[in-house]
Coordinates of C-alpha atoms in Angstrom, one line a residue:
Chain A
X1 CA 134.0 118.1 60.7
X2 CA 135.0 115.4 62.9
X3 CA 137.9 113.3 63.0
X4 CA 138.5 109.5 62.5
X5 CA 139.0 108.8 66.2
X6 CA 135.9 111.5 67.0
X7 CA 133.8 109.0 64.4
X8 CA 135.0 106.0 66.0
X9 CA 134.3 107.1 69.1
X10 CA 130.5 108.4 68.5
X11 CA 130.1 105.2 66.4
X12 CA 131.4 103.6 69.8
X13 CA 128.8 105.7 72.0
X14 CA 126.2 105.1 69.8
X15 CA 126.6 101.3 69.3
X16 CA 127.0 100.9 72.7
X17 CA 123.7 102.7 73.9
X18 CA 121.8 100.6 71.2
X19 CA 123.2 97.9 72.6
X20 CA 121.7 98.8 76.4
X21 CA 118.4 99.4 74.8
X22 CA 118.1 96.6 73.0
X23 CA 119.1 94.6 76.4
X24 CA 116.7 96.6 77.9
X25 CA 113.9 95.4 75.7
X26 CA 115.2 92.1 75.8
X27 CA 115.4 91.7 79.6
X28 CA 111.9 93.5 80.0
X29 CA 110.1 91.3 77.3
X30 CA 111.5 87.5 77.5
X31 CA 109.4 85.2 76.1
X32 CA 109.2 82.9 79.0
X33 CA 107.5 84.8 81.7
X34 CA 107.6 85.1 85.6
X35 CA 105.1 84.7 87.7
X36 CA 104.1 87.5 90.3
X37 CA 104.2 87.3 93.7
X38 CA 101.6 86.0 95.1
X39 CA 99.1 88.1 97.5
X40 CA 99.3 87.3 101.0
X41 CA 96.7 88.5 102.7
X42 CA 96.5 89.1 107.0
X43 CA 94.2 92.0 109.7
X44 CA 98.0 92.9 110.7
X45 CA 101.4 92.0 110.7
X46 CA 101.2 92.6 114.9
X47 CA 99.6 90.3 116.6
X48 CA 99.2 89.4 121.1
X49 CA 98.7 85.8 120.3
X50 CA 98.5 84.6 117.0
X51 CA 98.5 86.0 113.5
X52 CA 96.4 84.4 110.1
X53 CA 98.1 84.9 107.1
X54 CA 95.9 83.9 103.8
X55 CA 97.7 83.4 100.0
X56 CA 96.2 84.3 96.8
X57 CA 97.3 83.1 93.4
X58 CA 94.7 82.1 91.2
X59 CA 96.2 80.8 88.3
X60 CA 95.8 77.4 87.3
X61 CA 98.9 74.7 86.8
X62 CA 100.8 76.6 89.6
X63 CA 101.6 76.0 93.1
X64 CA 102.8 78.0 96.5
X65 CA 105.6 76.9 98.5
X66 CA 106.3 78.9 101.7
X67 CA 109.2 78.9 104.3
X68 CA 108.7 80.9 107.7
X69 CA 112.2 81.5 108.5
X70 CA 112.6 84.4 105.6
X71 CA 114.5 81.6 103.4
X72 CA 113.7 82.0 99.9
X73 CA 111.4 79.2 99.1
X74 CA 112.2 76.3 96.7
X75 CA 110.3 73.1 95.5
X76 CA 111.2 71.3 98.3
X77 CA 109.5 73.5 101.1
X78 CA 106.1 73.2 102.1
X79 CA 103.4 73.5 99.7
X80 CA 100.8 76.2 100.6
X81 CA 97.1 74.6 101.1
X82 CA 95.0 76.6 103.8
X83 CA 95.6 79.5 105.6
X84 CA 98.7 79.8 107.7
X85 CA 99.0 80.5 111.9
X86 CA 101.6 82.2 113.2
X87 CA 102.1 82.6 116.8
X88 CA 106.5 82.7 117.2
X89 CA 107.3 86.4 118.2
X90 CA 109.3 87.1 115.5
X91 CA 108.3 85.2 112.1
X92 CA 109.0 86.1 108.6
X93 CA 106.9 84.4 105.8
X94 CA 108.1 84.3 102.6
X95 CA 105.6 82.8 99.7
X96 CA 106.5 82.0 96.0
X97 CA 104.6 80.6 92.8
X98 CA 106.1 78.2 90.6
X99 CA 104.7 76.8 87.7
X100 CA 105.5 74.7 84.2
X101 CA 106.7 76.8 81.5
X102 CA 107.2 80.1 83.8
X103 CA 110.1 81.5 85.9
X104 CA 109.2 81.3 89.0
X105 CA 107.8 84.3 91.2
X106 CA 110.0 86.3 93.7
X107 CA 109.1 85.8 97.2
X108 CA 106.4 87.5 98.9
X109 CA 107.8 88.6 102.5
X110 CA 105.6 89.4 105.6
X111 CA 107.4 89.3 108.9
X112 CA 104.8 89.3 111.8
X113 CA 105.6 90.7 114.7
X114 CA 104.6 90.1 118.6
X115 CA 102.9 93.1 120.0
X116 CA 104.9 95.5 121.9
X117 CA 104.9 97.2 125.5
X118 CA 102.8 99.9 125.8
X119 CA 103.8 103.5 126.2
X120 CA 102.8 107.0 125.5
X121 CA 104.7 109.5 122.8
X122 CA 105.6 112.3 125.1
X123 CA 107.2 114.6 122.2
X124 CA 107.6 113.7 118.5
X125 CA 109.1 115.8 115.5
X126 CA 105.9 116.8 113.6
X127 CA 105.2 114.9 110.2
X128 CA 104.9 116.8 106.8
X129 CA 101.2 117.8 106.7
X130 CA 100.3 116.0 103.5
X131 CA 101.7 112.8 105.4
X132 CA 100.5 113.3 108.8
X133 CA 97.7 110.4 109.4
X134 CA 96.0 110.2 112.5
X135 CA 98.8 111.5 114.6
X136 CA 101.6 109.6 117.0
X137 CA 98.9 107.1 118.4
X138 CA 99.2 105.5 115.3
X139 CA 102.6 104.3 116.2
X140 CA 101.1 101.7 118.8
X141 CA 98.0 101.1 117.3
X142 CA 99.0 97.4 116.1
X143 CA 97.7 98.5 112.5
X144 CA 100.2 98.0 110.0
X145 CA 100.0 100.5 107.2
X146 CA 100.9 98.0 104.3
X147 CA 102.0 99.9 100.8
X148 CA 99.6 102.7 100.1
X149 CA 101.4 105.5 101.9
X150 CA 98.9 107.7 101.1
X151 CA 96.8 105.9 104.1
X152 CA 96.7 107.7 107.5
X153 CA 98.4 104.6 109.1
X154 CA 101.4 106.4 107.7
X155 CA 103.3 109.2 109.2
X156 CA 105.7 110.5 106.5
X157 CA 108.7 112.9 107.0
X158 CA 110.9 115.6 105.1
X159 CA 113.1 116.8 107.7
X160 CA 116.6 115.8 108.4
X161 CA 115.8 114.4 111.5
X162 CA 112.8 112.6 113.4
X163 CA 112.8 112.4 117.1
X164 CA 110.4 110.5 119.4
X165 CA 110.6 110.8 123.1
X166 CA 108.4 108.0 124.4
X167 CA 107.8 107.0 128.1
X168 CA 106.6 102.8 129.3
X169 CA 103.9 102.7 131.4
X170 CA 106.1 101.5 133.9
X171 CA 110.3 100.5 134.1
X172 CA 111.1 97.5 132.2
X173 CA 114.1 95.4 130.4
X174 CA 113.8 96.3 127.3
X175 CA 115.2 93.7 124.4
X176 CA 114.9 95.7 121.3
X177 CA 113.3 98.4 119.0
X178 CA 111.5 97.9 115.9
X179 CA 110.6 100.8 113.5
X180 CA 107.6 99.7 110.9
X181 CA 109.2 101.6 108.0
X182 CA 108.7 102.1 103.9
X183 CA 110.7 101.2 101.2
X184 CA 109.4 102.6 98.1
X185 CA 112.5 104.2 95.7
X186 CA 109.7 105.0 92.9
X187 CA 108.1 107.6 95.4
X188 CA 111.3 108.8 96.8
X189 CA 111.3 107.3 100.2
X190 CA 113.6 105.1 101.6
X191 CA 114.9 103.4 104.9
X192 CA 117.0 106.2 107.2
X193 CA 120.6 106.0 107.2
X194 CA 121.1 106.0 110.6
X195 CA 118.7 104.9 113.8
X196 CA 120.0 106.0 117.4
X197 CA 118.5 105.1 120.8
X198 CA 119.1 106.3 123.8
X199 CA 117.1 104.6 127.0
X200 CA 117.0 106.1 130.5
X201 CA 115.8 104.6 134.0
X202 CA 112.8 106.2 135.8
X203 CA 115.4 108.7 137.7
X204 CA 116.6 109.9 134.1
X205 CA 120.1 108.2 134.0
X206 CA 121.1 106.8 130.7
X207 CA 121.1 102.9 130.9
X208 CA 121.8 101.9 127.2
X209 CA 122.3 103.3 123.8
X210 CA 122.2 101.9 120.5
X211 CA 122.9 102.5 116.7
X212 CA 122.5 101.2 113.5
X213 CA 123.3 102.5 110.1
X214 CA 121.8 101.3 106.9
X215 CA 123.4 101.9 103.4
X216 CA 121.7 103.5 101.1
X217 CA 121.2 100.6 98.2
X218 CA 123.4 100.8 94.9
X219 CA 119.9 99.9 92.8
X220 CA 116.6 100.1 92.8
X221 CA 115.0 98.1 95.2
X222 CA 111.4 96.2 95.4
X223 CA 109.0 98.5 97.5
X224 CA 108.2 97.0 100.7
X225 CA 107.6 97.7 104.2
X226 CA 110.5 96.4 106.4
X227 CA 110.8 95.6 110.1
X228 CA 114.1 97.8 111.5
X229 CA 114.7 95.9 114.3
X230 CA 117.3 97.5 116.8
X231 CA 118.7 95.0 120.0
X232 CA 118.8 97.6 123.1
X233 CA 121.7 95.9 125.5
X234 CA 120.0 97.4 128.6
X235 CA 120.9 95.6 131.6
X236 CA 118.3 97.8 134.0
X237 CA 114.6 98.8 133.6
X238 CA 113.8 101.1 131.1
X239 CA 111.2 104.0 131.6
X240 CA 111.8 106.4 128.7
X241 CA 113.5 106.5 125.3
X242 CA 114.2 108.8 122.5
X243 CA 114.4 107.7 119.1
X244 CA 115.9 109.5 116.9
X245 CA 115.8 108.5 113.0
X246 CA 118.3 110.0 110.2
X247 CA 116.4 109.9 106.7
X248 CA 118.5 109.6 104.1
X249 CA 120.3 112.8 103.4
X250 CA 121.0 112.3 99.4
X251 CA 119.6 110.0 97.5
X252 CA 122.2 107.9 95.9
X253 CA 123.3 108.7 92.2
X254 CA 121.5 106.1 90.3
X255 CA 117.8 107.7 91.7
X256 CA 116.1 110.4 89.5
X257 CA 116.0 112.6 92.8
X258 CA 120.2 111.9 93.3
X259 CA 121.6 113.9 95.7
X260 CA 118.4 115.1 97.4
X261 CA 117.2 114.3 100.7
X262 CA 115.0 111.0 100.9
X263 CA 111.4 110.5 102.4
X264 CA 110.8 108.4 105.5
X265 CA 107.5 106.8 106.4
X266 CA 106.8 105.0 109.7
X267 CA 103.8 103.2 110.7
X268 CA 104.5 101.6 113.7
X269 CA 107.0 101.9 116.9
X270 CA 107.4 98.9 118.9
X271 CA 109.4 98.1 121.8
X272 CA 109.7 94.4 122.8
X273 CA 110.9 93.1 126.3
Chain B
X1 CA 81.5 77.2 88.2
X2 CA 80.7 75.0 85.5
X3 CA 83.1 72.2 84.6
X4 CA 83.3 73.5 81.0
X5 CA 83.4 77.5 81.8
X6 CA 86.0 76.4 83.9
X7 CA 88.2 74.5 81.4
X8 CA 87.6 77.6 79.0
X9 CA 89.3 80.0 81.8
X10 CA 91.8 77.6 82.2
X11 CA 95.4 79.0 80.2
X12 CA 96.7 76.2 78.2
X13 CA 100.3 76.2 78.5
X14 CA 100.9 73.2 80.6
X15 CA 97.8 71.6 78.8
X16 CA 100.2 71.8 75.6
X17 CA 103.5 70.9 77.2
X18 CA 101.5 67.5 78.7
X19 CA 100.5 66.6 75.6
X20 CA 104.2 66.7 74.6
X21 CA 103.5 70.0 71.9
X22 CA 106.6 71.5 71.5
X23 CA 106.8 75.6 71.7
X24 CA 102.7 75.8 72.6
X25 CA 102.5 79.5 72.8
X26 CA 101.5 80.7 76.2
X27 CA 97.7 81.9 76.1
X28 CA 96.6 84.3 78.4
X29 CA 93.3 85.9 79.2
X30 CA 89.9 84.4 80.1
X31 CA 86.3 83.3 78.4
X32 CA 86.0 84.8 75.0
X33 CA 89.3 87.2 75.3
X34 CA 92.0 84.8 74.9
X35 CA 95.6 86.1 73.5
X36 CA 98.9 85.0 72.5
X37 CA 101.4 87.7 73.1
X38 CA 104.5 88.7 70.7
X39 CA 106.9 91.0 72.4
X40 CA 108.9 91.4 69.4
X41 CA 106.1 92.9 66.9
X42 CA 107.6 96.4 66.9
X43 CA 110.5 96.6 64.4
X44 CA 111.8 100.0 66.1
X45 CA 115.7 100.6 66.9
X46 CA 116.2 102.3 70.1
X47 CA 118.9 104.8 68.4
X48 CA 117.0 105.9 65.6
X49 CA 113.4 105.8 67.1
X50 CA 113.6 105.9 71.2
X51 CA 110.6 105.7 73.5
X52 CA 110.8 107.1 77.4
X53 CA 107.3 106.1 78.5
X54 CA 105.0 104.7 75.6
X55 CA 101.4 106.3 76.6
X56 CA 98.8 106.2 74.3
X57 CA 98.1 105.0 71.0
X58 CA 95.4 105.0 68.0
X59 CA 94.9 103.9 64.6
X60 CA 94.3 106.0 61.7
X61 CA 92.0 105.1 58.9
X62 CA 95.2 103.7 57.1
X63 CA 95.5 101.3 59.8
X64 CA 98.7 103.2 60.7
X65 CA 99.2 103.0 64.3
X66 CA 100.4 106.2 65.8
X67 CA 102.3 105.5 68.9
X68 CA 102.7 108.9 71.7
X69 CA 105.8 108.7 73.9
X70 CA 107.3 111.6 75.8
X71 CA 110.3 110.9 74.0
X72 CA 110.8 114.3 72.6
X73 CA 113.4 113.0 70.1
X74 CA 110.3 111.9 68.0
X75 CA 107.1 112.3 70.2
X76 CA 105.2 110.0 67.5
X77 CA 105.9 107.0 66.2
X78 CA 103.7 105.8 63.2
X79 CA 103.6 101.8 62.8
X80 CA 102.7 99.8 59.7
X81 CA 100.7 97.0 60.4
X82 CA 103.8 94.6 60.3
X83 CA 105.5 97.0 63.1
X84 CA 107.6 99.0 60.6
X85 CA 108.1 102.2 61.5
X86 CA 106.6 104.6 58.4
X87 CA 107.1 108.2 60.1
X88 CA 108.1 110.1 62.9
X89 CA 107.3 113.2 64.2
X90 CA 107.3 115.7 67.5
X91 CA 109.6 117.5 69.1
X92 CA 107.5 119.8 71.4
X93 CA 106.1 117.4 73.9
X94 CA 108.1 116.9 77.0
X95 CA 104.5 115.6 78.4
X96 CA 103.1 113.8 75.6
X97 CA 100.4 112.0 77.2
X98 CA 97.2 111.4 76.0
X99 CA 96.4 110.8 72.1
X100 CA 92.7 110.8 70.8
X101 CA 92.2 111.1 66.9
X102 CA 88.7 112.3 65.4
X103 CA 87.5 112.5 61.9
X104 CA 86.5 116.2 61.6
X105 CA 84.5 116.2 58.0
X106 CA 86.7 113.8 56.8
X107 CA 90.0 114.9 57.8
X108 CA 91.5 112.9 60.7
X109 CA 92.8 115.5 63.5
X110 CA 94.8 114.5 66.5
X111 CA 94.3 115.8 70.4
X112 CA 97.5 115.6 72.3
X113 CA 97.5 116.0 76.3
X114 CA 100.9 117.3 77.7
X115 CA 101.0 117.3 81.2
X116 CA 103.7 119.2 81.4
X117 CA 103.0 122.2 79.1
X118 CA 99.6 122.0 80.8
X119 CA 98.0 122.1 77.3
X120 CA 95.9 119.9 74.8
X121 CA 97.4 120.4 71.1
X122 CA 95.4 119.7 68.2
X123 CA 97.2 118.9 65.3
X124 CA 97.4 117.4 62.0
X125 CA 98.2 113.7 61.3
X126 CA 101.5 115.0 59.9
X127 CA 101.8 116.8 63.4
X128 CA 101.1 120.7 62.0
X129 CA 99.2 122.7 65.0
X130 CA 96.1 123.6 64.8
X131 CA 94.8 124.7 67.8
X132 CA 96.3 124.9 71.6
X133 CA 93.9 124.8 74.0
X134 CA 95.4 126.3 76.9
X135 CA 94.7 125.7 80.4
X136 CA 90.9 126.7 80.9
X137 CA 90.9 129.8 82.9
X138 CA 87.5 130.9 82.1
X139 CA 86.6 127.8 84.0
X140 CA 87.0 129.9 87.3
X141 CA 88.7 126.5 88.8
X142 CA 92.2 127.3 88.5
X143 CA 94.6 129.6 89.4
X144 CA 97.6 128.7 87.8
X145 CA 98.5 126.4 84.9
X146 CA 100.4 123.7 86.7
X147 CA 96.9 123.3 88.9
X148 CA 95.9 121.7 85.4
X149 CA 97.2 118.5 84.2
X150 CA 95.3 116.9 81.5
X151 CA 96.1 113.5 81.2
X152 CA 93.1 112.6 77.9
X153 CA 90.9 113.4 75.9
X154 CA 87.6 112.4 73.7
X155 CA 85.4 113.8 71.0
X156 CA 81.8 113.4 70.7
X157 CA 80.5 112.8 67.2
X158 CA 79.2 116.4 67.1
X159 CA 82.8 117.5 67.9
X160 CA 82.5 118.4 71.6
X161 CA 85.6 118.1 73.2
X162 CA 85.9 116.3 76.9
X163 CA 89.7 116.9 78.6
X164 CA 90.3 114.9 81.5
X165 CA 92.2 116.5 84.2
X166 CA 93.4 113.3 85.6
X167 CA 96.5 114.7 87.3
X168 CA 95.3 117.7 88.1
X169 CA 92.1 118.5 89.9
X170 CA 90.1 115.6 88.2
X171 CA 87.9 117.7 86.1
X172 CA 86.5 116.8 82.9
X173 CA 86.0 120.1 81.0
X174 CA 83.9 120.7 77.9
X175 CA 84.2 122.3 74.8
X176 CA 82.4 122.6 71.7
X177 CA 83.9 122.0 68.3
X178 CA 84.8 125.8 67.8
X179 CA 86.9 125.3 71.2
X180 CA 84.9 127.4 73.2
X181 CA 84.7 126.2 76.9
X182 CA 81.0 124.9 78.2
X183 CA 81.3 123.3 81.4
X184 CA 82.9 120.7 83.4
X185 CA 82.0 117.9 85.6
X186 CA 83.5 115.4 87.9
X187 CA 86.0 116.5 90.2
X188 CA 87.6 115.2 93.5
X189 CA 85.4 114.4 96.6
X190 CA 83.8 111.7 98.3
X191 CA 80.3 111.4 96.1
X192 CA 79.5 109.2 93.7
X193 CA 80.0 111.5 90.7
X194 CA 83.5 112.6 91.7
X195 CA 86.6 111.1 90.4
X196 CA 90.2 110.4 92.3
X197 CA 92.8 110.0 89.1
X198 CA 90.6 110.7 86.0
X199 CA 93.1 109.6 83.7
X200 CA 91.0 108.8 80.7
X201 CA 87.8 108.9 79.1
X202 CA 86.0 108.1 76.3
X203 CA 82.7 108.7 74.2
X204 CA 80.8 105.0 74.7
X205 CA 78.4 104.7 71.8
X206 CA 77.6 100.9 72.3
X207 CA 74.3 101.4 73.6
X208 CA 73.0 103.8 70.6
X209 CA 70.2 105.0 72.0
X210 CA 72.1 106.2 75.3
X211 CA 75.7 107.0 74.5
X212 CA 77.7 107.6 77.5
X213 CA 80.8 109.2 78.5
X214 CA 83.0 106.5 80.6
X215 CA 85.5 107.7 82.4
X216 CA 88.1 105.6 84.5
X217 CA 88.9 106.8 87.9
X218 CA 91.6 105.2 88.4
X219 CA 92.6 105.2 91.8
X220 CA 89.1 104.0 93.0
X221 CA 89.7 100.9 90.5
X222 CA 86.5 102.0 88.6
X223 CA 84.7 103.3 85.3
X224 CA 82.3 106.2 86.1
X225 CA 79.4 107.2 83.5
X226 CA 78.1 110.5 83.0
X227 CA 75.7 111.1 80.2
X228 CA 77.3 113.7 77.3
X229 CA 75.8 116.6 79.3
X230 CA 77.9 115.2 82.3
X231 CA 75.4 114.1 84.4
X232 CA 76.7 111.2 86.8
X233 CA 75.1 108.1 85.5
X234 CA 76.9 105.1 87.5
X235 CA 79.8 103.2 88.8
X236 CA 81.5 100.1 86.8
X237 CA 83.8 98.7 90.0
X238 CA 86.6 97.1 88.1
X239 CA 88.0 96.1 91.8
X240 CA 91.9 95.8 92.3
X241 CA 92.9 97.2 88.7
X242 CA 94.0 100.6 88.1
X243 CA 91.9 100.8 84.8
X244 CA 93.8 103.6 82.4
X245 CA 91.9 104.9 79.9
X246 CA 88.3 103.1 78.4
X247 CA 88.6 101.6 74.7
X248 CA 85.3 100.6 72.9
X249 CA 85.7 98.5 69.7
X250 CA 82.5 96.8 69.0
X251 CA 80.8 95.3 71.8
X252 CA 83.6 95.3 74.1
X253 CA 85.8 97.9 76.5
X254 CA 89.1 97.4 76.7
X255 CA 91.4 98.9 79.4
X256 CA 95.2 98.7 80.2
X257 CA 95.6 98.2 84.0
X258 CA 98.9 100.4 85.4
X259 CA 98.7 98.1 88.4
X260 CA 97.2 95.5 90.5
X261 CA 96.0 97.0 94.3
X262 CA 97.2 94.6 95.9
X263 CA 101.1 94.8 94.2
X264 CA 101.0 98.4 94.1
X265 CA 104.6 99.9 92.2
X266 CA 105.5 96.3 91.5
X267 CA 105.5 96.0 88.1
X268 CA 101.9 94.2 88.4
X269 CA 99.7 95.3 85.3
X270 CA 97.2 93.5 83.2
X271 CA 95.0 94.3 80.5
X272 CA 91.0 94.1 81.3
X273 CA 88.4 93.3 78.8
X274 CA 84.4 94.0 79.6
X275 CA 81.6 93.4 77.8
X276 CA 78.4 95.2 76.6
X277 CA 77.2 94.6 80.1
X278 CA 80.2 96.2 81.4
X279 CA 81.1 92.9 83.5
X280 CA 84.7 92.2 83.2
X281 CA 85.5 88.9 81.3
X282 CA 88.8 88.5 80.4
X283 CA 91.9 89.6 82.6
X284 CA 95.1 89.4 80.6
X285 CA 98.2 88.5 83.0
X286 CA 95.8 87.8 85.5
X287 CA 93.6 86.1 87.7
X288 CA 90.4 85.0 86.5
X289 CA 87.7 87.5 86.9
X290 CA 84.6 86.3 89.2
X291 CA 81.3 87.5 90.4
X292 CA 79.6 86.5 93.1
X293 CA 76.2 87.8 93.9
X294 CA 77.2 90.3 90.9
X295 CA 80.2 91.1 93.0
X296 CA 83.3 91.1 91.5
X297 CA 86.3 89.6 93.2
X298 CA 89.3 91.7 93.2
X299 CA 91.5 91.5 90.1
X300 CA 95.4 91.0 90.3
X301 CA 98.4 90.2 88.6
X302 CA 99.9 86.7 88.4
X303 CA 102.1 86.3 84.8
X304 CA 104.4 89.4 84.7
X305 CA 103.7 89.8 81.0
X306 CA 103.3 93.0 81.2
X307 CA 105.0 95.8 83.9
X308 CA 102.9 99.0 83.7
X309 CA 100.7 99.1 80.6
X310 CA 99.1 102.3 79.9
X311 CA 97.1 102.1 76.7
X312 CA 95.8 99.4 74.6
X313 CA 94.4 99.5 70.7
X314 CA 92.5 97.3 69.0
X315 CA 93.2 96.8 65.3
X316 CA 90.0 96.0 62.6
X317 CA 91.1 92.2 63.2
X318 CA 90.9 92.2 67.0
X319 CA 94.5 92.4 67.8
X320 CA 95.4 94.4 70.4
X321 CA 98.4 96.8 71.1
X322 CA 99.5 97.5 74.2
X323 CA 102.4 100.2 74.9
X324 CA 103.6 100.9 78.8
X325 CA 104.7 103.5 81.0
X326 CA 108.0 103.3 82.9
X327 CA 108.7 99.9 81.5
X328 CA 112.4 99.8 80.5
X329 CA 111.5 101.6 77.2
X330 CA 109.9 98.8 75.7
X331 CA 107.8 99.1 72.5
X332 CA 104.5 98.2 72.2
X333 CA 103.5 94.5 72.1
X334 CA 100.8 92.7 70.1
X335 CA 98.2 90.5 71.3
X336 CA 96.7 87.9 68.7
X337 CA 93.1 86.4 69.6
X338 CA 92.9 82.8 69.8
X339 CA 89.8 81.2 68.8
X340 CA 88.4 77.8 71.1

């Protein structure tokens, strides 16, 4: 038999759970719907001179607005009318759909990145056999892997660290390294928790180091491909670099796989002068 | 495109708003298959009748809608036509995924595919187990039960049962009415006859002279058709659409689209309708279907009505019911046809 206090507690639990459940239904099924994110097509996000982006959204009585600085587009921003030509070295395009009677869409965001310096991969951690792609050559083939991580343009890792030793064709000043990585928590793929870069000159002397941390998200995130850019304050010319990636050691508590190691997926590694 | 056709494919929401019509309902879809949507059709309460993933549905001959969920507190919910819960049963199907109904000599029976038990379970409409189809050792295709992950079944008029191993090796296993293994076809591979994520299957008798089996090859965004003996016939591309099981009603074939290839894992589902010539005539919640030189343009979601729709069921009046996977524990939505 339950005491009166226990009955109240159980009732509160039931009501609370019901409220949460009912709320979930309401949120998922409102009567005014949101527009979906527009489709943006492009040959690759990596380009040598310029990139071209084409937006698709075949829904009557809607318009697309866009920005080129990564800001969330509003109806005051330019209307998309024709394919966009992008030439700035690092351009974040955001496109969003608006229409009467609908909530505006979320933005489709794509960052276009100028191709980097040529290099060779001297050694690299072996990817998981199921996601070995076409080998490390895909890291500088200027082909971006899109969202489908089963494609051979991706390398997938389930290890505690991932190391790439690369060598530039000749000693050069380096401004930044960009890792093009996948975020897809539904597939247990997270951004790494840390990236470390060590740069050496042609005599093997270390000339710069950089570290960047990425906190684990505290809620589910939209699946997307993200450029992780790490500035490298190297004053001297760089010949070789060791890039060490530390995948997220423990997925967060809200995730079905909490406590377990996350996957890390990479499709391009770019060195910018 | 002809202007008239264009107008027919236009969502009427803004037209209604511009005329000052209050509360003009949103009309979804295109051509002959356009609908209003009621997301509150279900009268179920989550405390009493919870759902986890709402996977598949069938109507029985009494007009009751049976919904299969992998919530083991009530694997089967039985709805009245007005969305009231009439009954529920089932606690032993953690991987409840596929639900098929068949009239077996005047008695309706159910086939439940359980992806975690690696079995197909035949039951009465009240849930009494009649037969368990265990993993098919006799086929010589599998070394252990875990390799076999059945997602869907269909039953031919002669009682032959076809099981789609849609999360396993993508074979279609065939049994006779006595439950004896007869053979298999499909499977993974690069040839036209092969399947990639054989998620659903149906007996398509729209052409009475040549009934066929229609199988979804979901990650290929296509249906593939086979003879009842399992010989490959042809492929129906549904570009961009991760089609779940095909559902035939009248002259049309309906399918929930889990997501759009262009918007992977972004809750980008729709529902497609194909006519008797297997051309997409409506993409409910998405862009209008267009054919150029016989090729279907890519389908994708434009309105977030659905997240991850997993099955569609059609009643005698042409209303659609759509249930969803991994979409916030939602109950089925009802879509009512709109006449032009």
